[in-house]
mmCIF file with all atom_site columns, C-alpha atoms in Angstrom:
data_model
loop_
_atom_site.group_PDB
_atom_site.id
_atom_site.type_symbol
_atom_site.label_atom_id
_atom_site.label_alt_id
_atom_site.label_comp_id
_atom_site.label_asym_id
_atom_site.label_entity_id
_atom_site.label_seq_id
_atom_site.pdbx_PDB_ins_code
_atom_site.Cartn_x
_atom_site.Cartn_y
_atom_site.Cartn_z
_atom_site.occupancy
_atom_site.B_iso_or_equiv
_atom_site.pdbx_formal_charge
_atom_site.auth_seq_id
_atom_site.auth_comp_id
_atom_site.auth_asym_id
_atom_site.auth_atom_id
_atom_site.pdbx_PDB_model_num
ATOM 1   C CA . MET A 1 1   ? 120.663 -4.498  -31.189 1.00 81.00 ? 1   MET A CA 1
ATOM 2   C CA . SER A 1 2   ? 122.214 -4.004  -28.471 1.00 96.00 ? 2   SER A CA 1
ATOM 3   C CA . GLY A 1 3   ? 124.688 -0.060  -27.984 1.00 98.00 ? 3   GLY A CA 1
ATOM 4   C CA . LEU A 1 4   ? 127.433 2.017   -26.192 1.00 98.00 ? 4   LEU A CA 1
ATOM 5   C CA . THR A 1 5   ? 127.713 5.649   -26.511 1.00 98.00 ? 5   THR A CA 1
ATOM 6   C CA . ILE A 1 6   ? 130.135 7.412   -24.695 1.00 98.00 ? 6   ILE A CA 1
ATOM 7   C CA . PHE A 1 7   ? 129.644 11.295  -24.032 1.00 98.00 ? 7   PHE A CA 1
ATOM 8   C CA . SER A 1 8   ? 131.488 13.580  -21.243 1.00 98.00 ? 8   SER A CA 1
ATOM 9   C CA . ASP A 1 9   ? 129.852 14.262  -18.401 1.00 97.00 ? 9   ASP A CA 1
ATOM 10  C CA . ASN A 1 10  ? 129.153 18.161  -19.397 1.00 96.00 ? 10  ASN A CA 1
ATOM 11  C CA . ASP A 1 11  ? 128.029 17.850  -23.101 1.00 96.00 ? 11  ASP A CA 1
ATOM 12  C CA . ALA A 1 12  ? 125.706 15.298  -23.473 1.00 96.00 ? 12  ALA A CA 1
ATOM 13  C CA . THR A 1 13  ? 125.284 16.393  -27.307 1.00 95.00 ? 13  THR A CA 1
ATOM 14  C CA . THR A 1 14  ? 128.356 15.215  -28.657 1.00 96.00 ? 14  THR A CA 1
ATOM 15  C CA . ALA A 1 15  ? 129.039 11.213  -29.092 1.00 98.00 ? 15  ALA A CA 1
ATOM 16  C CA . LEU A 1 16  ? 132.826 11.288  -28.376 1.00 98.00 ? 16  LEU A CA 1
ATOM 17  C CA . TRP A 1 17  ? 131.832 7.085   -29.318 1.00 98.00 ? 17  TRP A CA 1
ATOM 18  C CA . GLN A 1 18  ? 129.624 5.085   -30.358 1.00 98.00 ? 18  GLN A CA 1
ATOM 19  C CA . SER A 1 19  ? 129.493 1.416   -31.019 1.00 98.00 ? 19  SER A CA 1
ATOM 20  C CA . ARG A 1 20  ? 127.057 -1.289  -31.635 1.00 98.00 ? 20  ARG A CA 1
ATOM 21  C CA . ASP A 1 21  ? 129.071 -4.165  -31.701 1.00 97.00 ? 21  ASP A CA 1
ATOM 22  C CA . ALA A 1 22  ? 128.990 -6.878  -28.832 1.00 96.00 ? 22  ALA A CA 1
ATOM 23  C CA . GLU A 1 23  ? 132.726 -7.106  -28.325 1.00 97.00 ? 23  GLU A CA 1
ATOM 24  C CA . GLU A 1 24  ? 133.427 -3.178  -28.417 1.00 98.00 ? 24  GLU A CA 1
ATOM 25  C CA . ILE A 1 25  ? 131.062 -2.726  -26.116 1.00 98.00 ? 25  ILE A CA 1
ATOM 26  C CA . LYS A 1 26  ? 132.336 -5.395  -23.284 1.00 98.00 ? 26  LYS A CA 1
ATOM 27  C CA . ALA A 1 27  ? 135.705 -4.425  -24.078 1.00 98.00 ? 27  ALA A CA 1
ATOM 28  C CA . GLN A 1 28  ? 134.732 -0.081  -23.415 1.00 98.00 ? 28  GLN A CA 1
ATOM 29  C CA . LEU A 1 29  ? 132.621 -1.363  -20.726 1.00 98.00 ? 29  LEU A CA 1
ATOM 30  C CA . ASN A 1 30  ? 134.856 -3.795  -18.874 1.00 98.00 ? 30  ASN A CA 1
ATOM 31  C CA . ALA A 1 31  ? 137.953 -1.066  -18.969 1.00 98.00 ? 31  ALA A CA 1
ATOM 32  C CA . GLN A 1 32  ? 135.579 0.334   -16.879 1.00 98.00 ? 32  GLN A CA 1
ATOM 33  C CA . GLY A 1 33  ? 135.269 -2.342  -14.257 1.00 98.00 ? 33  GLY A CA 1
ATOM 34  C CA . VAL A 1 34  ? 131.669 -3.398  -15.702 1.00 98.00 ? 34  VAL A CA 1
ATOM 35  C CA . ARG A 1 35  ? 130.143 -6.438  -16.212 1.00 98.00 ? 35  ARG A CA 1
ATOM 36  C CA . PHE A 1 36  ? 128.917 -7.228  -19.594 1.00 98.00 ? 36  PHE A CA 1
ATOM 37  C CA . GLU A 1 37  ? 127.970 -10.442 -21.061 1.00 96.00 ? 37  GLU A CA 1
ATOM 38  C CA . ARG A 1 38  ? 125.616 -11.929 -24.722 1.00 95.00 ? 38  ARG A CA 1
ATOM 39  C CA . TRP A 1 39  ? 123.550 -15.249 -22.215 1.00 93.00 ? 39  TRP A CA 1
ATOM 40  C CA . ALA A 1 40  ? 121.642 -17.871 -24.673 1.00 88.00 ? 40  ALA A CA 1
ATOM 41  C CA . ALA A 1 41  ? 118.940 -19.752 -22.749 1.00 87.00 ? 41  ALA A CA 1
ATOM 42  C CA . ASP A 1 42  ? 119.310 -23.518 -22.409 1.00 86.00 ? 42  ASP A CA 1
ATOM 43  C CA . ARG A 1 43  ? 115.739 -24.118 -23.872 1.00 84.00 ? 43  ARG A CA 1
ATOM 44  C CA . GLU A 1 44  ? 113.203 -22.284 -25.671 1.00 86.00 ? 44  GLU A CA 1
ATOM 45  C CA . LEU A 1 45  ? 110.753 -20.241 -23.992 1.00 88.00 ? 45  LEU A CA 1
ATOM 46  C CA . GLY A 1 46  ? 107.863 -20.166 -25.896 1.00 83.00 ? 46  GLY A CA 1
ATOM 47  C CA . ALA A 1 47  ? 105.369 -16.977 -25.969 1.00 81.00 ? 47  ALA A CA 1
ATOM 48  C CA . GLU A 1 48  ? 105.282 -15.037 -22.159 1.00 83.00 ? 48  GLU A CA 1
ATOM 49  C CA . PRO A 1 49  ? 106.787 -17.731 -19.827 1.00 89.00 ? 49  PRO A CA 1
ATOM 50  C CA . ASP A 1 50  ? 106.767 -17.425 -16.929 1.00 92.00 ? 50  ASP A CA 1
ATOM 51  C CA . ALA A 1 51  ? 109.350 -16.431 -13.944 1.00 95.00 ? 51  ALA A CA 1
ATOM 52  C CA . GLN A 1 52  ? 110.129 -19.683 -12.896 1.00 95.00 ? 52  GLN A CA 1
ATOM 53  C CA . THR A 1 53  ? 110.088 -21.305 -16.520 1.00 94.00 ? 53  THR A CA 1
ATOM 54  C CA . VAL A 1 54  ? 112.985 -18.201 -17.628 1.00 95.00 ? 54  VAL A CA 1
ATOM 55  C CA . ILE A 1 55  ? 114.951 -18.555 -14.325 1.00 96.00 ? 55  ILE A CA 1
ATOM 56  C CA . ASP A 1 56  ? 114.818 -22.460 -15.314 1.00 94.00 ? 56  ASP A CA 1
ATOM 57  C CA . ALA A 1 57  ? 116.147 -21.505 -18.653 1.00 94.00 ? 57  ALA A CA 1
ATOM 58  C CA . TYR A 1 58  ? 119.168 -19.210 -17.409 1.00 95.00 ? 58  TYR A CA 1
ATOM 59  C CA . GLN A 1 59  ? 119.678 -21.124 -14.955 1.00 95.00 ? 59  GLN A CA 1
ATOM 60  C CA . HIS A 1 60  ? 123.687 -22.794 -15.616 1.00 94.00 ? 60  HIS A CA 1
ATOM 61  C CA . ALA A 1 61  ? 124.621 -19.172 -16.667 1.00 95.00 ? 61  ALA A CA 1
ATOM 62  C CA . ILE A 1 62  ? 122.609 -17.855 -12.548 1.00 96.00 ? 62  ILE A CA 1
ATOM 63  C CA . ASP A 1 63  ? 124.733 -20.621 -11.078 1.00 96.00 ? 63  ASP A CA 1
ATOM 64  C CA . ARG A 1 64  ? 127.963 -20.116 -12.855 1.00 95.00 ? 64  ARG A CA 1
ATOM 65  C CA . LEU A 1 65  ? 127.428 -15.724 -11.795 1.00 94.00 ? 65  LEU A CA 1
ATOM 66  C CA . VAL A 1 66  ? 126.394 -17.006 -8.318  1.00 94.00 ? 66  VAL A CA 1
ATOM 67  C CA . GLN A 1 67  ? 129.848 -19.463 -7.727  1.00 95.00 ? 67  GLN A CA 1
ATOM 68  C CA . GLU A 1 68  ? 132.367 -16.674 -9.116  1.00 95.00 ? 68  GLU A CA 1
ATOM 69  C CA . LYS A 1 69  ? 130.734 -13.599 -7.407  1.00 94.00 ? 69  LYS A CA 1
ATOM 70  C CA . GLY A 1 70  ? 128.496 -14.624 -4.460  1.00 92.00 ? 70  GLY A CA 1
ATOM 71  C CA . TYR A 1 71  ? 125.149 -13.702 -5.254  1.00 92.00 ? 71  TYR A CA 1
ATOM 72  C CA . GLN A 1 72  ? 122.565 -14.753 -2.747  1.00 90.00 ? 72  GLN A CA 1
ATOM 73  C CA . SER A 1 73  ? 118.751 -14.148 -4.620  1.00 90.00 ? 73  SER A CA 1
ATOM 74  C CA . TRP A 1 74  ? 117.257 -13.749 -8.086  1.00 94.00 ? 74  TRP A CA 1
ATOM 75  C CA . ASP A 1 75  ? 113.803 -13.038 -9.851  1.00 94.00 ? 75  ASP A CA 1
ATOM 76  C CA . VAL A 1 76  ? 111.948 -12.076 -12.685 1.00 95.00 ? 76  VAL A CA 1
ATOM 77  C CA . ILE A 1 77  ? 110.802 -8.239  -13.231 1.00 94.00 ? 77  ILE A CA 1
ATOM 78  C CA . SER A 1 78  ? 108.367 -7.539  -16.098 1.00 94.00 ? 78  SER A CA 1
ATOM 79  C CA . ILE A 1 79  ? 107.067 -4.300  -17.048 1.00 95.00 ? 79  ILE A CA 1
ATOM 80  C CA . ARG A 1 80  ? 104.576 -3.434  -19.550 1.00 95.00 ? 80  ARG A CA 1
ATOM 81  C CA . PRO A 1 81  ? 102.805 -0.586  -21.516 1.00 96.00 ? 81  PRO A CA 1
ATOM 82  C CA . ASP A 1 82  ? 99.431  -0.950  -19.517 1.00 96.00 ? 82  ASP A CA 1
ATOM 83  C CA . ASN A 1 83  ? 101.616 -0.522  -15.919 1.00 96.00 ? 83  ASN A CA 1
ATOM 84  C CA . PRO A 1 84  ? 99.026  1.927   -14.497 1.00 97.00 ? 84  PRO A CA 1
ATOM 85  C CA . GLN A 1 85  ? 103.276 2.675   -12.395 1.00 96.00 ? 85  GLN A CA 1
ATOM 86  C CA . LYS A 1 86  ? 105.002 2.808   -15.327 1.00 96.00 ? 86  LYS A CA 1
ATOM 87  C CA . ALA A 1 87  ? 105.787 6.884   -15.320 1.00 95.00 ? 87  ALA A CA 1
ATOM 88  C CA . ALA A 1 88  ? 106.068 6.581   -11.541 1.00 95.00 ? 88  ALA A CA 1
ATOM 89  C CA . MET A 1 89  ? 109.142 3.346   -11.869 1.00 94.00 ? 89  MET A CA 1
ATOM 90  C CA . ARG A 1 90  ? 110.502 5.449   -14.691 1.00 96.00 ? 90  ARG A CA 1
ATOM 91  C CA . ASP A 1 91  ? 110.755 8.512   -12.570 1.00 94.00 ? 91  ASP A CA 1
ATOM 92  C CA . LYS A 1 92  ? 112.575 7.162   -9.675  1.00 92.00 ? 92  LYS A CA 1
ATOM 93  C CA . PHE A 1 93  ? 114.875 4.807   -11.994 1.00 94.00 ? 93  PHE A CA 1
ATOM 94  C CA . LEU A 1 94  ? 116.435 8.399   -14.217 1.00 96.00 ? 94  LEU A CA 1
ATOM 95  C CA . ASN A 1 95  ? 117.224 9.723   -11.162 1.00 96.00 ? 95  ASN A CA 1
ATOM 96  C CA . GLU A 1 96  ? 121.325 8.655   -10.367 1.00 97.00 ? 96  GLU A CA 1
ATOM 97  C CA . HIS A 1 97  ? 121.615 6.330   -7.836  1.00 97.00 ? 97  HIS A CA 1
ATOM 98  C CA . THR A 1 98  ? 124.193 3.785   -6.407  1.00 96.00 ? 98  THR A CA 1
ATOM 99  C CA . HIS A 1 99  ? 123.880 1.243   -4.577  1.00 93.00 ? 99  HIS A CA 1
ATOM 100 C CA . GLY A 1 100 ? 125.849 -1.058  -2.123  1.00 90.00 ? 100 GLY A CA 1
ATOM 101 C CA . GLU A 1 101 ? 126.151 -4.141  -4.293  1.00 92.00 ? 101 GLU A CA 1
ATOM 102 C CA . ASP A 1 102 ? 126.395 -4.399  -8.518  1.00 93.00 ? 102 ASP A CA 1
ATOM 103 C CA . GLU A 1 103 ? 123.135 -3.777  -9.718  1.00 93.00 ? 103 GLU A CA 1
ATOM 104 C CA . VAL A 1 104 ? 123.217 -7.185  -12.521 1.00 96.00 ? 104 VAL A CA 1
ATOM 105 C CA . ARG A 1 105 ? 119.986 -7.035  -15.043 1.00 97.00 ? 105 ARG A CA 1
ATOM 106 C CA . PHE A 1 106 ? 120.037 -9.938  -17.636 1.00 97.00 ? 106 PHE A CA 1
ATOM 107 C CA . PHE A 1 107 ? 117.494 -9.365  -20.451 1.00 97.00 ? 107 PHE A CA 1
ATOM 108 C CA . VAL A 1 108 ? 115.119 -11.815 -21.232 1.00 96.00 ? 108 VAL A CA 1
ATOM 109 C CA . GLU A 1 109 ? 113.507 -9.506  -23.821 1.00 94.00 ? 109 GLU A CA 1
ATOM 110 C CA . GLY A 1 110 ? 112.474 -6.192  -24.566 1.00 95.00 ? 110 GLY A CA 1
ATOM 111 C CA . ALA A 1 111 ? 115.718 -3.239  -24.245 1.00 97.00 ? 111 ALA A CA 1
ATOM 112 C CA . GLY A 1 112 ? 116.381 -0.866  -21.110 1.00 97.00 ? 112 GLY A CA 1
ATOM 113 C CA . LEU A 1 113 ? 119.043 2.233   -21.236 1.00 98.00 ? 113 LEU A CA 1
ATOM 114 C CA . PHE A 1 114 ? 121.646 1.598   -18.831 1.00 98.00 ? 114 PHE A CA 1
ATOM 115 C CA . CYS A 1 115 ? 123.841 4.811   -18.254 1.00 98.00 ? 115 CYS A CA 1
ATOM 116 C CA . LEU A 1 116 ? 127.002 5.261   -16.089 1.00 98.00 ? 116 LEU A CA 1
ATOM 117 C CA . HIS A 1 117 ? 128.334 7.734   -14.637 1.00 98.00 ? 117 HIS A CA 1
ATOM 118 C CA . ILE A 1 118 ? 132.296 6.569   -14.847 1.00 98.00 ? 118 ILE A CA 1
ATOM 119 C CA . SER A 1 119 ? 134.735 9.476   -14.472 1.00 96.00 ? 119 SER A CA 1
ATOM 120 C CA . ASP A 1 120 ? 134.502 12.194  -16.674 1.00 97.00 ? 120 ASP A CA 1
ATOM 121 C CA . LYS A 1 121 ? 132.210 10.317  -18.797 1.00 98.00 ? 121 LYS A CA 1
ATOM 122 C CA . VAL A 1 122 ? 128.630 8.953   -18.771 1.00 98.00 ? 122 VAL A CA 1
ATOM 123 C CA . TYR A 1 123 ? 128.791 5.535   -20.728 1.00 98.00 ? 123 TYR A CA 1
ATOM 124 C CA . GLN A 1 124 ? 125.021 5.187   -21.807 1.00 98.00 ? 124 GLN A CA 1
ATOM 125 C CA . VAL A 1 125 ? 124.377 1.115   -22.302 1.00 98.00 ? 125 VAL A CA 1
ATOM 126 C CA . LEU A 1 126 ? 121.655 0.303   -24.612 1.00 98.00 ? 126 LEU A CA 1
ATOM 127 C CA . CYS A 1 127 ? 121.050 -3.476  -23.452 1.00 98.00 ? 127 CYS A CA 1
ATOM 128 C CA . GLU A 1 128 ? 118.704 -5.613  -25.034 1.00 97.00 ? 128 GLU A CA 1
ATOM 129 C CA . LYS A 1 129 ? 117.370 -9.152  -25.288 1.00 95.00 ? 129 LYS A CA 1
ATOM 130 C CA . ASN A 1 130 ? 120.379 -11.526 -24.565 1.00 95.00 ? 130 ASN A CA 1
ATOM 131 C CA . ASP A 1 131 ? 122.140 -9.460  -23.109 1.00 97.00 ? 131 ASP A CA 1
ATOM 132 C CA . LEU A 1 132 ? 123.871 -8.652  -18.991 1.00 98.00 ? 132 LEU A CA 1
ATOM 133 C CA . ILE A 1 133 ? 124.755 -5.702  -17.521 1.00 98.00 ? 133 ILE A CA 1
ATOM 134 C CA . SER A 1 134 ? 126.410 -5.883  -14.228 1.00 97.00 ? 134 SER A CA 1
ATOM 135 C CA . VAL A 1 135 ? 127.173 -2.517  -12.690 1.00 97.00 ? 135 VAL A CA 1
ATOM 136 C CA . PRO A 1 136 ? 130.176 -2.358  -10.138 1.00 96.00 ? 136 PRO A CA 1
ATOM 137 C CA . ALA A 1 137 ? 128.791 -1.310  -7.069  1.00 94.00 ? 137 ALA A CA 1
ATOM 138 C CA . GLY A 1 138 ? 129.213 1.974   -5.889  1.00 96.00 ? 138 GLY A CA 1
ATOM 139 C CA . THR A 1 139 ? 129.057 3.176   -9.455  1.00 97.00 ? 139 THR A CA 1
ATOM 140 C CA . PRO A 1 140 ? 126.490 6.184   -10.078 1.00 98.00 ? 140 PRO A CA 1
ATOM 141 C CA . HIS A 1 141 ? 124.028 5.788   -12.746 1.00 98.00 ? 141 HIS A CA 1
ATOM 142 C CA . TRP A 1 142 ? 120.510 5.544   -13.002 1.00 98.00 ? 142 TRP A CA 1
ATOM 143 C CA . PHE A 1 143 ? 117.959 3.284   -15.979 1.00 97.00 ? 143 PHE A CA 1
ATOM 144 C CA . ASP A 1 144 ? 115.735 4.784   -18.589 1.00 98.00 ? 144 ASP A CA 1
ATOM 145 C CA . MET A 1 145 ? 112.818 2.113   -19.207 1.00 97.00 ? 145 MET A CA 1
ATOM 146 C CA . GLY A 1 146 ? 111.139 4.063   -21.963 1.00 96.00 ? 146 GLY A CA 1
ATOM 147 C CA . SER A 1 147 ? 107.503 5.928   -21.582 1.00 96.00 ? 147 SER A CA 1
ATOM 148 C CA . GLU A 1 148 ? 106.248 2.066   -23.110 1.00 96.00 ? 148 GLU A CA 1
ATOM 149 C CA . PRO A 1 149 ? 108.083 0.077   -21.133 1.00 97.00 ? 149 PRO A CA 1
ATOM 150 C CA . SER A 1 150 ? 108.292 -3.824  -22.753 1.00 94.00 ? 150 SER A CA 1
ATOM 151 C CA . PHE A 1 151 ? 110.603 -5.571  -21.397 1.00 95.00 ? 151 PHE A CA 1
ATOM 152 C CA . THR A 1 152 ? 111.645 -9.041  -18.632 1.00 95.00 ? 152 THR A CA 1
ATOM 153 C CA . ALA A 1 153 ? 114.423 -9.005  -16.945 1.00 97.00 ? 153 ALA A CA 1
ATOM 154 C CA . ILE A 1 154 ? 116.392 -11.265 -14.483 1.00 97.00 ? 154 ILE A CA 1
ATOM 155 C CA . ARG A 1 155 ? 118.044 -9.368  -11.521 1.00 94.00 ? 155 ARG A CA 1
ATOM 156 C CA . ILE A 1 156 ? 120.555 -11.193 -9.846  1.00 94.00 ? 156 ILE A CA 1
ATOM 157 C CA . PHE A 1 157 ? 121.096 -9.984  -5.745  1.00 89.00 ? 157 PHE A CA 1
ATOM 158 C CA . ASP A 1 158 ? 123.424 -9.577  -3.222  1.00 85.00 ? 158 ASP A CA 1
ATOM 159 C CA . ASN A 1 159 ? 121.745 -8.663  -0.564  1.00 74.00 ? 159 ASN A CA 1
ATOM 160 C CA . PRO A 1 160 ? 118.531 -10.640 -0.214  1.00 66.00 ? 160 PRO A CA 1
ATOM 161 C CA . GLU A 1 161 ? 116.353 -7.745  0.498   1.00 66.00 ? 161 GLU A CA 1
ATOM 162 C CA . GLY A 1 162 ? 116.729 -6.699  -3.448  1.00 61.00 ? 162 GLY A CA 1
ATOM 163 C CA . TRP A 1 163 ? 117.037 -3.121  -5.311  1.00 68.00 ? 163 TRP A CA 1
ATOM 164 C CA . ILE A 1 164 ? 118.371 -0.493  -2.466  1.00 81.00 ? 164 ILE A CA 1
ATOM 165 C CA . ALA A 1 165 ? 119.418 2.976   -3.648  1.00 88.00 ? 165 ALA A CA 1
ATOM 166 C CA . GLN A 1 166 ? 120.848 5.877   -2.891  1.00 93.00 ? 166 GLN A CA 1
ATOM 167 C CA . PHE A 1 167 ? 119.924 9.102   -4.400  1.00 95.00 ? 167 PHE A CA 1
ATOM 168 C CA . THR A 1 168 ? 123.646 11.111  -5.493  1.00 96.00 ? 168 THR A CA 1
ATOM 169 C CA . GLY A 1 169 ? 120.767 14.316  -5.693  1.00 95.00 ? 169 GLY A CA 1
ATOM 170 C CA . ASN A 1 170 ? 122.913 15.104  -9.468  1.00 96.00 ? 170 ASN A CA 1
ATOM 171 C CA . ASP A 1 171 ? 120.564 15.923  -12.361 1.00 96.00 ? 171 ASP A CA 1
ATOM 172 C CA . ILE A 1 172 ? 123.316 14.949  -14.654 1.00 97.00 ? 172 ILE A CA 1
ATOM 173 C CA . ALA A 1 173 ? 121.078 12.555  -15.763 1.00 96.00 ? 173 ALA A CA 1
ATOM 174 C CA . ALA A 1 174 ? 117.556 15.437  -17.035 1.00 95.00 ? 174 ALA A CA 1
ATOM 175 C CA . GLY A 1 175 ? 120.912 16.463  -19.775 1.00 96.00 ? 175 GLY A CA 1
ATOM 176 C CA . TYR A 1 176 ? 120.751 12.923  -21.772 1.00 97.00 ? 176 TYR A CA 1
ATOM 177 C CA . PRO A 1 177 ? 118.860 11.413  -24.684 1.00 96.00 ? 177 PRO A CA 1
ATOM 178 C CA . THR A 1 178 ? 116.609 8.860   -23.324 1.00 96.00 ? 178 THR A CA 1
ATOM 179 C CA . LEU A 1 179 ? 114.446 5.458   -24.857 1.00 93.00 ? 179 LEU A CA 1
ATOM 180 C CA . ALA A 1 180 ? 110.961 6.654   -26.490 1.00 79.00 ? 180 ALA A CA 1
#
């Protein structure tokens, strides 16, 4: 189940606000300019669908975003516990960074933890199956896929070159809860 926990950016021990209600999460994030939605496939995906099957099942929702925001490209990423690069990827994503474009992710299955550093707060968003999050360009954040990652997500980009990060050098992520 999706979740949002809000912390002060100088105290990771005490939650200021917490919910697992999708509408409450959406309201809190929208107030910060962060898009949070729930999507549904227009067909059954079956076991272990290939990337094109995933795209085809959500093309209606992708097209809506493309029309609204002008995104230029999209792809599917799947990370599994047996990925030999999982530790290096996790370490990289756990460093606070920004992007020159929105970071848009839709979770087809599995989970990931987006941590957004907005003003004087940290918004930890547990995204699970059917969750879409769009982190606005320039928003400092980090992502935790867990020590044994298992997720499939659609990534949607403004930039056809894909994921390009500018690391902030802030070590804030080290002090906050991670995904098991």
